[in-house]
Amino acid sequence: MNLAMFARVAALSVAAALAAFAFYGGDLLFLAKALSLALAFSIVVTVFYPHVRGIRKGDRVSVVAGGMPTIFGLGRTGFALGDSALNREVRVKLDDGKEAIGIVEGYEGVLSPPRVRLIYEEKLVE
């Protein structure tokens, strides 16, 4: 779950809840229900949106080689060079300029970008 996306969706949802309270609400119980519905909607959208969207060209990804996990997205990162989905191949341009091919293992988490398991990495020959 991406915190920035959660904050945007939550802000829009709370604004809609307050607008509904201003036009239709009569008591504070209506406001409490509307705000809790807005929070629930924000959580659901941020959890399921990456699964619907997948990985798009230009998205930052975390590259994992040999099952070595990264913490908070630190480690080898790069950008996707094409669209992909879970358990599908994606071509990645690493931060050091190399290109690699990997399989998408997981979508973004709270503090980490999507995880790609490295299959093949092109090495530059001088």
Protein backbone atom coordinates (compact mmCIF):
# COMPACT_ATOMS: atom_id res chain seq x y z
CA MET A 1 0.00 0.00 0.00
CA ASN A 2 1.49 3.29 -1.07
CA LEU A 3 1.21 5.98 1.63
CA ALA A 4 1.07 8.87 -0.85
CA MET A 5 -1.81 7.27 -2.74
CA PHE A 6 -3.58 6.50 0.54
CA ALA A 7 -3.26 10.14 1.61
CA ARG A 8 -4.69 11.42 -1.69
CA VAL A 9 -7.61 9.00 -1.72
CA ALA A 10 -8.31 9.62 1.97
CA ALA A 11 -8.32 13.38 1.46
CA LEU A 12 -10.78 13.10 -1.44
CA SER A 13 -12.96 10.63 0.47
CA VAL A 14 -13.06 12.78 3.60
CA ALA A 15 -13.93 15.82 1.48
CA ALA A 16 -16.81 13.87 -0.10
CA ALA A 17 -17.98 12.72 3.35
CA LEU A 18 -17.95 16.28 4.68
CA ALA A 19 -19.83 17.51 1.62
CA ALA A 20 -22.44 14.79 2.08
CA PHE A 21 -22.76 15.77 5.74
CA ALA A 22 -23.19 19.43 4.79
CA PHE A 23 -26.03 18.68 2.36
CA TYR A 24 -27.77 15.63 3.86
CA GLY A 25 -26.54 15.15 7.42
CA GLY A 26 -28.56 16.03 10.41
CA ASP A 27 -26.59 14.54 13.28
CA LEU A 28 -23.03 13.62 14.19
CA LEU A 29 -23.73 9.91 13.83
CA PHE A 30 -24.20 10.47 10.08
CA LEU A 31 -20.81 12.25 9.97
CA ALA A 32 -19.10 9.42 11.88
CA LYS A 33 -20.55 6.82 9.49
CA ALA A 34 -19.54 8.87 6.45
CA LEU A 35 -15.98 9.33 7.72
CA SER A 36 -15.58 5.65 8.55
CA LEU A 37 -16.89 4.74 5.08
CA ALA A 38 -14.38 7.20 3.56
CA LEU A 39 -11.51 5.60 5.50
CA ALA A 40 -12.59 2.09 4.52
CA PHE A 41 -12.86 3.15 0.86
CA SER A 42 -9.35 4.65 1.01
CA ILE A 43 -7.86 1.46 2.41
CA VAL A 44 -9.60 -0.77 -0.14
CA VAL A 45 -8.53 1.40 -3.08
CA THR A 46 -4.88 1.57 -2.02
CA VAL A 47 -4.68 -2.18 -1.36
CA PHE A 48 -6.29 -3.34 -4.62
CA TYR A 49 -5.24 -0.60 -7.07
CA PRO A 50 -1.72 -1.99 -7.70
CA HIS A 51 -3.23 -5.39 -8.60
CA VAL A 52 -5.57 -3.78 -11.11
CA ARG A 53 -2.96 -1.43 -12.56
CA GLY A 54 0.01 -3.79 -12.66
CA ILE A 55 3.40 -2.34 -13.55
CA ARG A 56 3.61 0.34 -16.22
CA LYS A 57 6.51 1.62 -18.28
CA GLY A 58 8.59 4.01 -16.18
CA ASP A 59 7.57 2.65 -12.76
CA ARG A 60 10.37 2.28 -10.21
CA VAL A 61 10.98 -1.36 -9.26
CA SER A 62 13.22 -3.16 -6.76
CA VAL A 63 15.41 -5.87 -8.30
CA VAL A 64 16.08 -8.96 -6.17
CA ALA A 65 18.77 -11.46 -7.18
CA GLY A 66 18.99 -14.93 -5.66
CA GLY A 67 16.14 -14.44 -3.21
CA MET A 68 18.02 -11.73 -1.30
CA PRO A 69 15.29 -9.40 0.01
CA THR A 70 15.61 -5.65 0.15
CA ILE A 71 14.47 -3.56 3.09
CA PHE A 72 12.23 -0.56 2.39
CA GLY A 73 13.08 -0.74 -1.31
CA LEU A 74 16.78 -0.18 -0.66
CA GLY A 75 19.23 -2.13 -2.77
CA ARG A 76 19.18 -2.45 -6.53
CA THR A 77 16.45 -0.44 -8.13
CA GLY A 78 15.56 0.50 -11.67
CA PHE A 79 12.76 1.48 -13.99
CA ALA A 80 10.41 -0.82 -15.91
CA LEU A 81 10.87 -0.55 -19.67
CA GLY A 82 7.46 -2.01 -20.42
CA ASP A 83 4.10 -2.93 -18.94
CA SER A 84 3.81 -6.13 -16.94
CA ALA A 85 1.75 -7.97 -14.34
CA LEU A 86 2.32 -10.42 -11.50
CA ASN A 87 4.38 -13.52 -12.49
CA ARG A 88 5.21 -12.08 -15.92
CA GLU A 89 8.50 -10.96 -17.41
CA VAL A 90 9.53 -7.33 -17.44
CA ARG A 91 12.60 -5.61 -18.84
CA VAL A 92 14.26 -3.27 -16.33
CA LYS A 93 16.83 -0.50 -16.75
CA LEU A 94 18.91 -0.55 -13.59
CA ASP A 95 20.21 2.60 -11.92
CA ASP A 96 23.79 1.77 -12.97
CA GLY A 97 22.77 1.81 -16.65
CA LYS A 98 22.57 -1.95 -17.22
CA GLU A 99 19.45 -3.67 -18.49
CA ALA A 100 17.96 -6.80 -16.98
CA ILE A 101 15.03 -9.14 -17.43
CA GLY A 102 13.11 -10.39 -14.44
CA ILE A 103 9.79 -11.76 -13.25
CA VAL A 104 7.42 -9.63 -11.19
CA GLU A 105 7.11 -11.31 -7.78
CA GLY A 106 5.02 -8.73 -5.95
CA TYR A 107 3.44 -5.35 -6.24
CA GLU A 108 4.32 -2.29 -4.20
CA GLY A 109 4.07 -2.36 -0.45
CA VAL A 110 3.72 0.37 2.12
CA LEU A 111 7.33 1.51 1.84
CA SER A 112 8.71 -0.56 -1.04
CA PRO A 113 8.34 -0.50 -4.83
CA PRO A 114 7.25 -3.57 -6.83
CA ARG A 115 9.65 -6.53 -6.48
CA VAL A 116 11.24 -8.12 -9.58
CA ARG A 117 13.29 -11.35 -9.38
CA LEU A 118 16.32 -11.12 -11.66
CA ILE A 119 16.59 -13.75 -14.40
CA TYR A 120 19.07 -12.25 -16.83
CA GLU A 121 21.32 -9.20 -16.65
CA GLU A 122 23.22 -7.73 -19.58
CA LYS A 123 26.81 -6.88 -18.77
CA LEU A 124 28.56 -4.16 -20.73
CA VAL A 125 31.72 -5.34 -22.49
CA GLU A 126 34.46 -2.82 -23.21
